[in-house]
Coordinates of C-alpha atoms in Angstrom, one line a residue:
Chain A
X1 CA 18.9 -66.7 79.8
X2 CA 19.2 -68.9 82.8
X3 CA 18.2 -72.5 82.2
X4 CA 15.3 -72.5 84.6
X5 CA 13.9 -69.2 83.1
X6 CA 14.0 -70.8 79.7
X7 CA 12.2 -73.9 80.9
X8 CA 9.6 -71.9 82.7
X9 CA 8.9 -69.8 79.6
X10 CA 8.6 -73.0 77.5
X11 CA 6.3 -74.6 80.1
X12 CA 4.2 -71.4 80.2
X13 CA 3.7 -71.5 76.4
X14 CA 2.4 -75.0 76.6
X15 CA 0.3 -74.7 79.7
X16 CA -1.9 -71.6 80.1
X17 CA -2.6 -72.6 83.7
X18 CA 0.9 -71.8 84.9
X19 CA 1.2 -68.6 86.8
X20 CA 4.4 -67.2 88.4
X21 CA 5.1 -65.1 91.4
X22 CA 8.2 -63.2 92.3
X23 CA 9.2 -61.4 95.5
X24 CA 11.1 -58.5 94.0
X25 CA 13.7 -60.8 92.4
X26 CA 12.5 -61.1 88.8
X27 CA 15.9 -60.1 87.5
X28 CA 17.9 -62.5 89.7
X29 CA 15.7 -65.6 89.3
X30 CA 14.6 -65.3 85.7
X31 CA 10.9 -65.2 86.4
X32 CA 10.9 -61.7 84.9
X33 CA 11.2 -63.4 81.4
X34 CA 7.9 -65.3 82.1
X35 CA 6.3 -62.0 83.3
X36 CA 7.3 -60.2 80.1
X37 CA 5.8 -63.0 78.0
X38 CA 2.7 -63.5 80.1
X39 CA 1.9 -60.3 82.1
X40 CA -1.6 -61.5 83.0
X41 CA -0.1 -64.7 84.6
X42 CA 2.6 -63.0 86.5
X43 CA 2.3 -61.5 90.0
X44 CA 5.0 -59.3 91.5
X45 CA 4.2 -59.6 95.1
X46 CA 7.0 -57.3 96.4
X47 CA 9.2 -58.1 99.3
X48 CA 6.5 -60.2 100.9
X49 CA 7.6 -63.8 100.7
X50 CA 5.0 -65.2 103.1
X51 CA 2.1 -63.6 101.2
X52 CA 3.7 -64.7 97.9
X53 CA 3.5 -68.4 99.1
X54 CA -0.1 -67.9 100.4
X55 CA -1.3 -66.3 97.2
X56 CA 0.3 -69.0 95.1
X57 CA -1.5 -71.6 97.2
X58 CA -4.8 -69.8 96.7
X59 CA -4.2 -69.7 93.0
X60 CA -3.3 -73.4 93.0
X61 CA -6.5 -74.3 94.8
X62 CA -8.3 -72.6 92.0
X63 CA -6.7 -74.8 89.4
X64 CA -3.5 -73.0 88.6
X65 CA 0.0 -74.4 88.7
X66 CA 1.8 -71.7 90.7
X67 CA 5.5 -71.1 90.6
X68 CA 7.1 -68.9 93.3
X69 CA 10.7 -67.8 93.3
X70 CA 13.1 -66.0 95.4
X71 CA 16.4 -66.7 97.2
X72 CA 16.4 -69.9 99.2
X73 CA 17.2 -67.9 102.3
X74 CA 13.7 -66.3 102.1
X75 CA 11.7 -69.1 100.6
X76 CA 11.7 -71.8 102.0
X77 CA 13.8 -69.9 104.7
X78 CA 11.3 -67.3 105.8
X79 CA 8.1 -69.1 104.6
X80 CA 8.4 -72.5 106.2
X81 CA 5.0 -72.4 107.9
X82 CA 3.3 -71.0 104.9
X83 CA 4.7 -73.9 102.9
X84 CA 3.5 -76.3 105.6
X85 CA -0.1 -75.1 106.1
X86 CA -1.0 -73.2 102.9
X87 CA 0.8 -75.4 100.5
X88 CA 1.6 -78.9 101.7
X89 CA -1.4 -79.4 104.0
X90 CA -3.7 -78.6 101.1
X91 CA -1.5 -80.4 98.6
X92 CA -1.6 -77.3 96.5
X93 CA 0.1 -77.3 93.2
X94 CA 2.9 -74.9 94.1
X95 CA 6.4 -75.1 92.8
X96 CA 9.0 -73.4 94.9
X97 CA 12.2 -72.2 93.2
X98 CA 14.9 -71.5 95.7
X99 CA 17.7 -69.6 93.9
X100 CA 21.3 -69.1 95.2
X101 CA 21.3 -72.0 97.6
X102 CA 24.4 -72.3 99.8
X103 CA 27.2 -69.9 99.2
X104 CA 25.4 -68.1 96.4
X105 CA 27.2 -65.0 95.3
X106 CA 29.5 -65.2 98.3
X107 CA 29.8 -61.5 98.9
X108 CA 26.2 -61.2 100.1
X109 CA 27.2 -62.9 103.3
X110 CA 25.4 -65.0 106.0
X111 CA 21.9 -63.6 105.6
X112 CA 21.8 -64.6 102.0
X113 CA 23.6 -67.9 102.2
X114 CA 21.1 -70.7 102.9
X115 CA 22.5 -74.0 104.1
X116 CA 19.3 -75.2 105.6
X117 CA 16.8 -75.6 102.7
X118 CA 17.0 -79.4 102.4
X119 CA 16.3 -79.8 106.1
X120 CA 13.4 -77.3 105.9
X121 CA 11.7 -78.9 102.8
X122 CA 12.5 -82.6 103.0
X123 CA 10.5 -83.0 106.3
X124 CA 7.3 -81.6 104.8
X125 CA 4.6 -84.1 103.8
X126 CA 3.6 -84.0 100.1
X127 CA 6.7 -81.9 99.2
X128 CA 9.1 -83.2 96.5
X129 CA 12.7 -81.9 96.6
X130 CA 15.0 -81.5 93.6
X131 CA 18.6 -80.5 93.9
X132 CA 20.1 -80.7 90.4
X133 CA 23.9 -80.5 89.8
X134 CA 24.2 -79.8 86.1
X135 CA 22.5 -77.5 83.7
X136 CA 20.9 -80.6 82.1
X137 CA 19.6 -81.7 85.4
X138 CA 18.1 -78.3 86.1
X139 CA 16.4 -78.5 82.7
X140 CA 15.1 -82.0 83.4
X141 CA 14.0 -81.2 86.9
X142 CA 12.2 -78.1 85.7
X143 CA 10.3 -80.2 83.2
X144 CA 9.5 -82.8 85.7
X145 CA 8.0 -80.2 88.0
X146 CA 5.1 -79.7 85.6
X147 CA 4.4 -83.3 85.1
X148 CA 2.6 -83.8 88.4
X149 CA 0.2 -81.9 90.6
X150 CA 1.4 -81.0 94.0
X151 CA 4.1 -79.2 95.9
X152 CA 7.8 -79.3 95.0
X153 CA 10.9 -77.5 95.8
X154 CA 13.7 -76.9 93.3
X155 CA 16.9 -75.7 94.7
X156 CA 19.2 -73.9 92.3
X157 CA 22.9 -73.6 92.8
X158 CA 24.5 -70.3 91.8
X159 CA 27.0 -72.3 89.7
X160 CA 26.1 -75.6 88.0
X161 CA 28.6 -78.4 87.4
X162 CA 29.6 -78.6 83.8
X163 CA 30.4 -82.3 83.7
X164 CA 28.7 -84.7 81.4
X165 CA 27.5 -87.8 83.1
X166 CA 28.9 -91.2 82.3
X167 CA 25.4 -92.6 82.8
X168 CA 22.2 -91.0 83.8
X169 CA 18.8 -92.5 84.6
X170 CA 15.7 -90.8 86.1
X171 CA 16.3 -87.9 88.4
X172 CA 15.3 -90.1 91.4
X173 CA 18.5 -92.2 90.8
X174 CA 22.1 -91.5 91.2
X175 CA 23.8 -90.0 88.1
X176 CA 27.4 -91.2 87.6
X177 CA 29.7 -88.3 86.6
X178 CA 32.8 -90.3 86.9
X179 CA 33.4 -94.0 87.2
X180 CA 35.7 -95.5 89.8
X181 CA 36.1 -98.8 91.7
X182 CA 37.4 -98.2 95.2
X183 CA 35.7 -95.2 96.8
X184 CA 32.6 -93.2 95.9
X185 CA 31.8 -89.5 96.4
X186 CA 28.1 -88.9 96.3
X187 CA 27.0 -85.3 96.1
X188 CA 23.9 -83.2 95.5
X189 CA 23.8 -79.8 93.7
X190 CA 26.4 -77.9 91.8
X191 CA 29.0 -78.5 94.5
X192 CA 29.7 -81.9 93.0
X193 CA 32.3 -80.0 90.9
X194 CA 34.5 -79.9 94.0
X195 CA 34.4 -83.6 94.1
X196 CA 35.4 -84.1 90.5
X197 CA 38.4 -81.8 90.9
X198 CA 39.4 -83.5 94.2
X199 CA 39.0 -87.1 92.9
X200 CA 41.4 -86.6 90.0
X201 CA 44.1 -85.4 92.3
X202 CA 43.3 -88.2 94.8
X203 CA 43.7 -90.9 92.1
X204 CA 47.0 -89.5 90.9
X205 CA 48.2 -89.4 94.5
X206 CA 47.1 -92.8 95.7
X207 CA 46.6 -95.0 92.7
X208 CA 43.1 -95.8 94.0
X209 CA 40.0 -95.0 91.9
X210 CA 37.0 -93.1 93.1
X211 CA 33.6 -92.7 91.5
X212 CA 31.6 -89.5 91.6
X213 CA 27.8 -89.4 91.7
X214 CA 25.1 -86.8 92.2
X215 CA 21.5 -87.2 93.1
X216 CA 19.0 -84.6 91.7
X217 CA 15.8 -85.7 93.3
X218 CA 16.1 -86.0 97.1
X219 CA 12.5 -86.5 98.0
X220 CA 11.0 -89.0 97.6
X221 CA 14.2 -90.7 98.5
X222 CA 14.9 -94.2 97.2
X223 CA 16.9 -95.8 100.0
X224 CA 17.0 -99.2 98.4
X225 CA 18.5 -97.7 95.2
X226 CA 21.1 -95.8 97.2
X227 CA 22.2 -99.0 99.0
X228 CA 22.2 -101.0 95.8
X229 CA 24.5 -98.5 94.0
X230 CA 26.8 -97.6 96.9
X231 CA 27.3 -100.8 98.9
X232 CA 29.9 -102.1 96.5
X233 CA 32.4 -99.4 97.4
X234 CA 34.9 -99.7 100.3
X235 CA 33.9 -96.2 101.6
X236 CA 31.4 -93.5 100.6
X237 CA 31.9 -89.7 101.0
X238 CA 28.9 -87.5 100.9
X239 CA 29.1 -83.9 99.8
X240 CA 26.6 -81.1 100.0
X241 CA 26.3 -77.3 100.1
X242 CA 24.1 -77.6 103.2
X243 CA 24.3 -78.1 107.0
X244 CA 25.3 -81.7 108.0
X245 CA 22.2 -81.8 110.3
X246 CA 19.2 -82.7 108.3
X247 CA 20.9 -82.7 104.9
X248 CA 21.8 -85.1 102.1
X249 CA 24.5 -86.9 104.0
X250 CA 22.0 -87.6 106.8
X251 CA 19.7 -89.2 104.2
X252 CA 22.5 -91.4 103.0
X253 CA 23.4 -92.3 106.6
X254 CA 19.8 -93.3 107.3
X255 CA 19.7 -95.5 104.3
X256 CA 23.0 -97.1 105.2
X257 CA 22.1 -97.6 108.9
X258 CA 19.0 -99.6 108.1
X259 CA 21.4 -102.5 107.1
X260 CA 23.7 -104.1 109.6
X261 CA 26.8 -103.9 107.5
X262 CA 27.6 -101.1 105.1
X263 CA 30.6 -99.1 103.9
X264 CA 31.8 -96.4 106.2
X265 CA 30.3 -93.0 105.4
X266 CA 32.3 -89.7 105.6
X267 CA 30.1 -86.7 105.4
X268 CA 31.1 -83.3 104.0
X269 CA 28.9 -80.3 104.6
X270 CA 28.6 -77.2 106.7
X271 CA 29.1 -78.2 110.3
X272 CA 26.8 -75.9 112.3
X273 CA 28.2 -72.6 111.0
X274 CA 26.9 -69.5 109.3
X275 CA 28.4 -68.3 106.0
X276 CA 30.4 -65.1 105.6
X277 CA 30.9 -62.3 103.1
X278 CA 33.8 -63.1 100.9
X279 CA 34.8 -64.2 97.5
X280 CA 32.9 -67.4 96.9
X281 CA 36.0 -69.5 96.7
X282 CA 37.1 -68.2 100.1
X283 CA 33.7 -69.0 101.5
X284 CA 33.8 -72.6 100.2
X285 CA 37.3 -72.9 101.7
X286 CA 36.3 -71.5 105.0
X287 CA 33.2 -73.7 105.3
X288 CA 35.1 -76.8 104.4
X289 CA 33.4 -77.4 101.0
X290 CA 36.3 -76.8 98.7
X291 CA 38.3 -79.2 96.6
X292 CA 40.8 -79.3 99.4
X293 CA 38.2 -80.3 101.9
X294 CA 37.0 -83.2 99.7
X295 CA 40.6 -84.3 99.1
X296 CA 41.4 -84.4 102.8
X297 CA 38.2 -86.4 103.4
X298 CA 39.1 -88.8 100.6
X299 CA 42.6 -89.3 102.1
X300 CA 41.0 -89.9 105.5
X301 CA 38.6 -92.5 104.1
X302 CA 41.4 -94.2 102.2
X303 CA 43.5 -94.5 105.3
X304 CA 40.6 -95.9 107.3
X305 CA 39.8 -98.5 104.7
X306 CA 43.2 -99.6 103.6
X307 CA 45.1 -99.3 106.9
Chain B
X1 CA -48.4 -72.1 124.8
X2 CA -50.3 -70.4 122.0
X3 CA -48.2 -67.5 120.7
X4 CA -50.7 -65.1 119.4
X5 CA -51.4 -61.5 120.4
X6 CA -54.6 -59.8 121.3
X7 CA -53.2 -56.5 120.2
X8 CA -55.3 -55.0 117.4
X9 CA -54.1 -51.7 115.9
X10 CA -56.0 -49.3 113.8
X11 CA -53.7 -48.4 110.9
X12 CA -56.1 -46.0 109.3
X13 CA -54.5 -42.7 110.5
X14 CA -51.2 -43.8 108.9
X15 CA -50.1 -44.6 105.5
X16 CA -50.8 -48.3 104.9
X17 CA -47.9 -48.4 102.5
X18 CA -45.4 -47.2 105.0
X19 CA -46.8 -49.6 107.6
X20 CA -46.5 -52.5 105.2
X21 CA -43.0 -51.6 104.3
X22 CA -42.0 -51.4 108.0
X23 CA -43.6 -54.7 108.7
X24 CA -42.0 -56.3 105.7
X25 CA -38.6 -55.0 106.8
X26 CA -39.2 -56.2 110.4
X27 CA -40.3 -59.6 109.1
X28 CA -37.2 -60.0 106.9
X29 CA -35.0 -58.9 109.8
X30 CA -36.8 -61.2 112.2
X31 CA -36.3 -64.1 109.8
X32 CA -32.6 -63.6 109.7
X33 CA -32.4 -63.0 113.4
X34 CA -34.2 -66.2 114.0
X35 CA -31.7 -68.0 111.8
X36 CA -28.9 -66.4 113.7
X37 CA -30.4 -67.6 117.0
X38 CA -30.8 -71.1 115.5
X39 CA -27.1 -71.1 114.4
X40 CA -26.0 -69.9 117.8
X41 CA -27.9 -72.7 119.7
X42 CA -26.7 -75.3 117.2
X43 CA -23.1 -74.2 117.5
X44 CA -23.2 -74.2 121.3
X45 CA -24.9 -77.6 121.4
X46 CA -22.1 -78.9 119.1
X47 CA -19.3 -77.5 121.2
X48 CA -20.8 -78.6 124.5
X49 CA -21.3 -82.1 123.3
X50 CA -17.7 -82.2 122.1
X51 CA -16.4 -80.2 125.1
X52 CA -14.3 -78.5 122.4
X53 CA -14.4 -75.3 120.5
X54 CA -14.0 -71.6 120.5
X55 CA -17.3 -70.4 121.8
X56 CA -16.8 -66.6 122.1
X57 CA -16.1 -65.8 118.4
X58 CA -18.4 -68.6 117.2
X59 CA -21.4 -67.1 119.1
X60 CA -20.4 -63.6 118.0
X61 CA -20.5 -64.5 114.3
X62 CA -24.0 -66.0 114.1
X63 CA -25.6 -62.9 112.5
X64 CA -22.9 -62.8 109.8
X65 CA -23.4 -66.4 108.8
X66 CA -27.2 -66.0 108.9
X67 CA -26.9 -63.1 106.4
X68 CA -24.3 -64.8 104.2
X69 CA -26.0 -68.2 103.8
X70 CA -29.7 -67.3 104.4
X71 CA -29.9 -63.7 103.4
X72 CA -29.3 -64.2 99.7
X73 CA -25.7 -63.1 99.7
X74 CA -23.7 -66.2 99.0
X75 CA -24.2 -68.1 95.8
X76 CA -23.4 -71.6 97.2
X77 CA -25.4 -74.8 97.2
X78 CA -25.3 -78.0 99.1
X79 CA -26.4 -79.8 96.0
X80 CA -23.4 -78.6 93.9
X81 CA -20.7 -77.8 96.5
X82 CA -18.0 -77.8 93.8
X83 CA -19.8 -75.7 91.2
X84 CA -17.1 -73.7 89.4
X85 CA -19.2 -70.5 89.5
X86 CA -19.9 -70.7 93.2
X87 CA -18.8 -67.9 95.6
X88 CA -15.8 -68.9 97.6
X89 CA -16.5 -68.4 101.3
X90 CA -13.0 -68.5 102.9
X91 CA -12.7 -68.6 106.7
X92 CA -9.2 -67.7 107.8
X93 CA -9.8 -67.7 111.5
X94 CA -10.4 -71.4 111.3
X95 CA -11.1 -71.8 115.0
X96 CA -14.6 -70.6 114.5
X97 CA -15.4 -74.0 113.0
X98 CA -18.4 -74.6 115.3
X99 CA -20.4 -71.7 113.8
X100 CA -19.3 -72.8 110.3
X101 CA -20.5 -76.3 110.8
X102 CA -23.7 -75.2 112.4
X103 CA -24.3 -73.1 109.3
X104 CA -23.4 -75.9 106.9
X105 CA -25.8 -78.2 108.7
X106 CA -28.6 -75.6 108.6
X107 CA -27.9 -75.1 104.9
X108 CA -27.9 -78.8 104.1
X109 CA -24.2 -79.4 103.4
X110 CA -24.0 -81.8 106.4
X111 CA -26.4 -83.4 108.7
X112 CA -27.2 -82.7 112.4
X113 CA -25.6 -86.1 113.1
X114 CA -22.4 -85.0 111.5
X115 CA -22.3 -82.2 114.1
X116 CA -22.0 -84.9 116.8
X117 CA -18.6 -85.9 115.3
X118 CA -17.1 -82.5 116.0
X119 CA -13.4 -82.8 116.8
X120 CA -13.6 -86.5 117.0
X121 CA -11.6 -89.1 115.0
X122 CA -12.7 -89.1 111.4
X123 CA -15.3 -86.4 112.2
X124 CA -15.5 -82.7 111.6
X125 CA -12.1 -81.3 112.3
X126 CA -11.5 -78.8 115.1
X127 CA -9.9 -76.4 112.8
X128 CA -11.4 -76.0 109.3
X129 CA -10.1 -78.3 106.6
X130 CA -10.5 -77.9 102.9
X131 CA -13.5 -79.8 101.5
X132 CA -13.9 -81.8 104.8
X133 CA -16.8 -81.3 104.8
X134 CA -18.0 -79.9 101.5
X135 CA -18.5 -76.2 101.8
X136 CA -15.2 -75.5 103.6
X137 CA -12.9 -73.9 101.0
X138 CA -9.5 -73.9 102.7
X139 CA -7.6 -75.4 105.6
X140 CA -7.1 -72.7 108.2
X141 CA -6.1 -72.4 111.8
X142 CA -2.6 -71.0 111.4
X143 CA -3.6 -67.3 111.6
X144 CA -2.8 -65.0 108.8
X145 CA -2.3 -67.6 106.1
X146 CA -5.9 -67.8 105.0
X147 CA -5.8 -64.2 104.1
X148 CA -3.1 -64.6 101.5
X149 CA -4.7 -67.8 100.2
X150 CA -8.0 -65.9 99.7
X151 CA -6.2 -63.1 98.0
X152 CA -4.5 -65.6 95.7
X153 CA -7.9 -67.2 95.0
X154 CA -9.4 -63.9 94.2
X155 CA -6.5 -63.0 91.9
X156 CA -6.9 -66.3 90.0
X157 CA -10.7 -66.0 89.8
X158 CA -11.0 -62.3 88.9
X159 CA -10.8 -62.9 85.1
X160 CA -13.8 -65.2 85.3
X161 CA -15.7 -62.7 87.5
X162 CA -16.1 -65.1 90.5
X163 CA -16.3 -63.7 94.0
X164 CA -14.3 -64.5 97.1
X165 CA -15.6 -63.7 100.6
X166 CA -13.1 -63.8 103.4
X167 CA -13.7 -63.9 107.1
X168 CA -10.8 -62.8 109.3
X169 CA -10.6 -61.3 112.8
X170 CA -9.2 -58.4 114.7
X171 CA -6.7 -60.6 116.5
X172 CA -5.6 -62.0 113.2
X173 CA -4.5 -58.6 112.1
X174 CA -1.6 -58.9 114.5
X175 CA 0.0 -61.3 112.0
X176 CA 2.2 -59.3 109.7
X177 CA 1.4 -61.5 106.7
X178 CA -2.1 -60.1 106.4
X179 CA -0.8 -56.6 105.7
X180 CA 1.3 -58.1 102.9
X181 CA -1.9 -59.6 101.6
X182 CA -4.0 -56.5 101.8
X183 CA -1.4 -54.5 99.9
X184 CA -1.5 -57.2 97.1
X185 CA -5.3 -57.2 97.1
X186 CA -5.3 -53.5 96.4
X187 CA -2.4 -53.6 93.9
X188 CA -4.3 -56.2 91.8
X189 CA -7.6 -54.4 92.1
X190 CA -9.4 -57.4 93.5
X191 CA -12.9 -55.9 93.5
X192 CA -14.2 -59.5 93.6
X193 CA -12.9 -59.8 97.2
X194 CA -15.0 -58.9 100.2
X195 CA -13.4 -59.1 103.6
X196 CA -15.3 -59.3 106.8
X197 CA -13.2 -58.4 109.9
X198 CA -14.6 -59.7 113.1
X199 CA -13.7 -57.1 115.7
X200 CA -14.8 -58.7 118.9
X201 CA -12.0 -57.2 121.0
X202 CA -10.7 -60.5 122.6
X203 CA -8.2 -63.2 121.8
X204 CA -6.6 -66.3 123.3
X205 CA -4.9 -64.7 126.2
X206 CA -7.0 -61.6 126.9
X207 CA -8.4 -58.4 125.5
X208 CA -6.9 -57.4 122.1
X209 CA -6.4 -53.9 123.4
X210 CA -4.1 -55.2 126.0
X211 CA -2.4 -58.2 124.2
X212 CA -1.6 -56.1 121.1
X213 CA -3.8 -53.2 120.1
X214 CA -4.6 -53.4 116.4
X215 CA -5.7 -49.8 116.2
X216 CA -8.5 -48.4 114.1
X217 CA -9.2 -51.2 111.7
X218 CA -11.5 -49.0 109.5
X219 CA -8.8 -46.3 109.1
X220 CA -6.2 -48.9 108.3
X221 CA -8.3 -50.6 105.6
X222 CA -9.3 -47.2 104.1
X223 CA -5.6 -46.2 104.0
X224 CA -4.7 -49.4 102.3
X225 CA -7.3 -48.6 99.6
X226 CA -10.2 -50.8 100.5
X227 CA -13.9 -49.7 100.2
X228 CA -14.5 -49.8 103.9
X229 CA -17.7 -49.9 105.9
X230 CA -18.3 -50.4 109.6
X231 CA -21.3 -51.9 111.2
X232 CA -22.8 -53.6 114.2
X233 CA -21.9 -57.2 113.5
X234 CA -24.7 -58.6 115.6
X235 CA -27.4 -56.7 113.7
X236 CA -28.5 -58.6 110.6
X237 CA -30.0 -55.5 109.0
X238 CA -26.8 -53.5 109.6
X239 CA -24.8 -56.3 107.9
X240 CA -27.1 -56.3 104.9
X241 CA -26.8 -52.5 104.6
X242 CA -23.0 -52.6 104.9
X243 CA -23.0 -55.2 102.2
X244 CA -25.2 -53.1 99.9
X245 CA -22.9 -50.1 100.5
X246 CA -19.9 -51.8 99.2
X247 CA -21.5 -53.7 96.3
X248 CA -20.5 -51.3 93.5
X249 CA -16.9 -50.7 94.6
X250 CA -14.2 -51.3 92.1
X251 CA -11.7 -52.0 94.8
X252 CA -11.5 -54.8 97.4
X253 CA -14.1 -54.3 100.1
X254 CA -13.7 -54.4 103.8
X255 CA -16.7 -54.8 106.2
X256 CA -15.7 -54.2 109.7
X257 CA -18.0 -56.0 112.1
X258 CA -18.2 -55.0 115.7
X259 CA -19.4 -58.1 117.4
X260 CA -19.9 -59.2 121.0
X261 CA -17.9 -62.3 121.8
X262 CA -20.0 -64.9 123.5
X263 CA -23.1 -63.1 122.2
X264 CA -26.4 -64.5 123.6
X265 CA -25.0 -66.0 126.8
X266 CA -25.0 -63.2 129.4
X267 CA -22.2 -64.6 131.5
X268 CA -20.0 -65.2 128.5
X269 CA -20.4 -61.9 126.7
X270 CA -17.3 -59.8 126.3
X271 CA -15.3 -62.1 128.6
X272 CA -12.0 -63.3 127.0
X273 CA -12.1 -66.3 129.3
X274 CA -14.4 -68.0 126.8
X275 CA -12.2 -67.6 123.7
X276 CA -11.3 -71.3 123.8
X277 CA -13.0 -72.7 126.9
X278 CA -16.5 -74.0 127.3
X279 CA -18.8 -73.8 130.3
X280 CA -19.6 -77.0 132.0
X281 CA -22.3 -78.5 134.3
X282 CA -25.0 -76.1 135.4
X283 CA -23.4 -73.2 133.5
X284 CA -23.5 -75.1 130.3
X285 CA -27.2 -75.7 130.9
X286 CA -27.7 -72.1 131.7
X287 CA -26.0 -71.1 128.4
X288 CA -28.2 -73.4 126.4
X289 CA -31.3 -72.2 128.2
X290 CA -30.5 -68.6 127.4
X291 CA -29.9 -69.3 123.7
X292 CA -33.1 -71.4 123.4
X293 CA -35.1 -68.7 125.1
X294 CA -33.9 -66.2 122.7
X295 CA -34.9 -68.4 119.8
X296 CA -38.4 -68.7 121.3
X297 CA -38.6 -64.9 121.8
X298 CA -37.8 -64.2 118.2
X299 CA -40.4 -66.8 117.1
X300 CA -43.0 -65.0 119.1
X301 CA -42.0 -61.7 117.5
X302 CA -42.2 -63.4 114.1
X303 CA -45.8 -64.6 114.8
X304 CA -46.7 -61.2 116.0
X305 CA -45.4 -59.6 112.9
X306 CA -47.3 -62.1 110.8
X307 CA -50.5 -61.2 112.5
X308 CA -49.9 -57.5 112.1
X309 CA -49.4 -58.0 108.4
X310 CA -52.8 -59.6 107.9

């Protein structure tokens, strides 16, 4: 069973107020497991994402904690205004689970590949945004969702990163997956695995060391913490399975820019392109998100800093 | 002016029982009509003072709000606005805020002074906002969304037997989201949901039939599986009857109200120009004069009925 489905089931056992909604994706997102266990607390709303979000908001206004799930392309993708007015404006206790963010299954192609979800959700008042990288972070984020009342978005990568962190604090802080002294790669979501692969090759090639971090909670965003952790490096590379505009790298850039002097920032993300139908590894390659893309950005950073 | 009548009728040839029943019915009807007239004047005064509002639909809905809040339909109380067992009155077409506030003022949820803050800083919001003031159940204004929210509320409240009443409009049926919601309401057998569809035939930019015809609302709701009744939405007795006709349904209920937009102000009636605009100057005075005259007329009718009943 997928990690999130397990956590939702556990949360449902403890809290009878949790209700779940699915837009014809119960097999793909794992909410079906919750539905089998709690049929009275499960609503299959069909291929109607906008209504699913509205109904969840209505249930939340009546004291429920409502979980909605589908692919990120469709929610938040299709339902942004419902999230804005029905959920966030009323501070309704709705937890949005966006599955298959980014490249997703690859073969489904551009319609199903969502590289815009951070931009869509991070600008909404009252909305918290979680973007876990590892299975453990998915688990912790899922648990944290049910510790507060109010809207949240949890974006789930199709493939999690399997690394075990060197050190990990709360989800609002950077989690270090690999230590290093010269450069730092800071990522969000499962894509951090590309960074871990690239960094090892980079270190062998250049003799420089690079740290790798991920951030699981993007909103609220602790700019002070980001600066404190990253300002010691000679250069920082951001990595995300998302458009560069309005994404994680932009958040880092904003935090950096507030201070006069800061390390140079090299952003890796999708640069204004749509996805494509192909084997996932080919999609990552084509969109510039692969290990090779990170490696070439690391080299570029190294040259710029040590020239 | 003393409002009594010199008419003296001899009832003896008729059944006194039937006469009493007729008089009783007329008196109850007049009482609700008087309330509707009061709400209409109050809503118009509120909008004119603010020079803001959506007068056409607000005026058209006075009878519905009179029946709901003063005809013994809604179980809500200004003293306990958050009572768990209350009926949820959800207004999805949140631009009809003026008639909602006039009603809440008349029902004691807010004061007449509050009405003076309409659409002003820290005052009563132009579009309805949850619990601001008490008595408003959801934030609405982005059309279509309140429908899903009400369906979700009804789904959450059904196990406890609580009722949700939802007001939406013909124009709002142009939003695709509402049809998603109606499907779900039927699928989940939400017999605790009663929907009022205000069919006034106008919308922001013109006549609904021209902007985007919504077809035969009654047929559509029937086809979706609602217990559906149509009525004259400006006739308090017809609304009461429609309500009674749907009461025992074990499906969600749809009451299609045919209303006259701008009702009560002759130059505003049925004219889409008054969807979101208010008359000014002498026309504003004329509008208020008409509405107040109507109130007086109903009061005279009420005193007449009272006399007859003696």
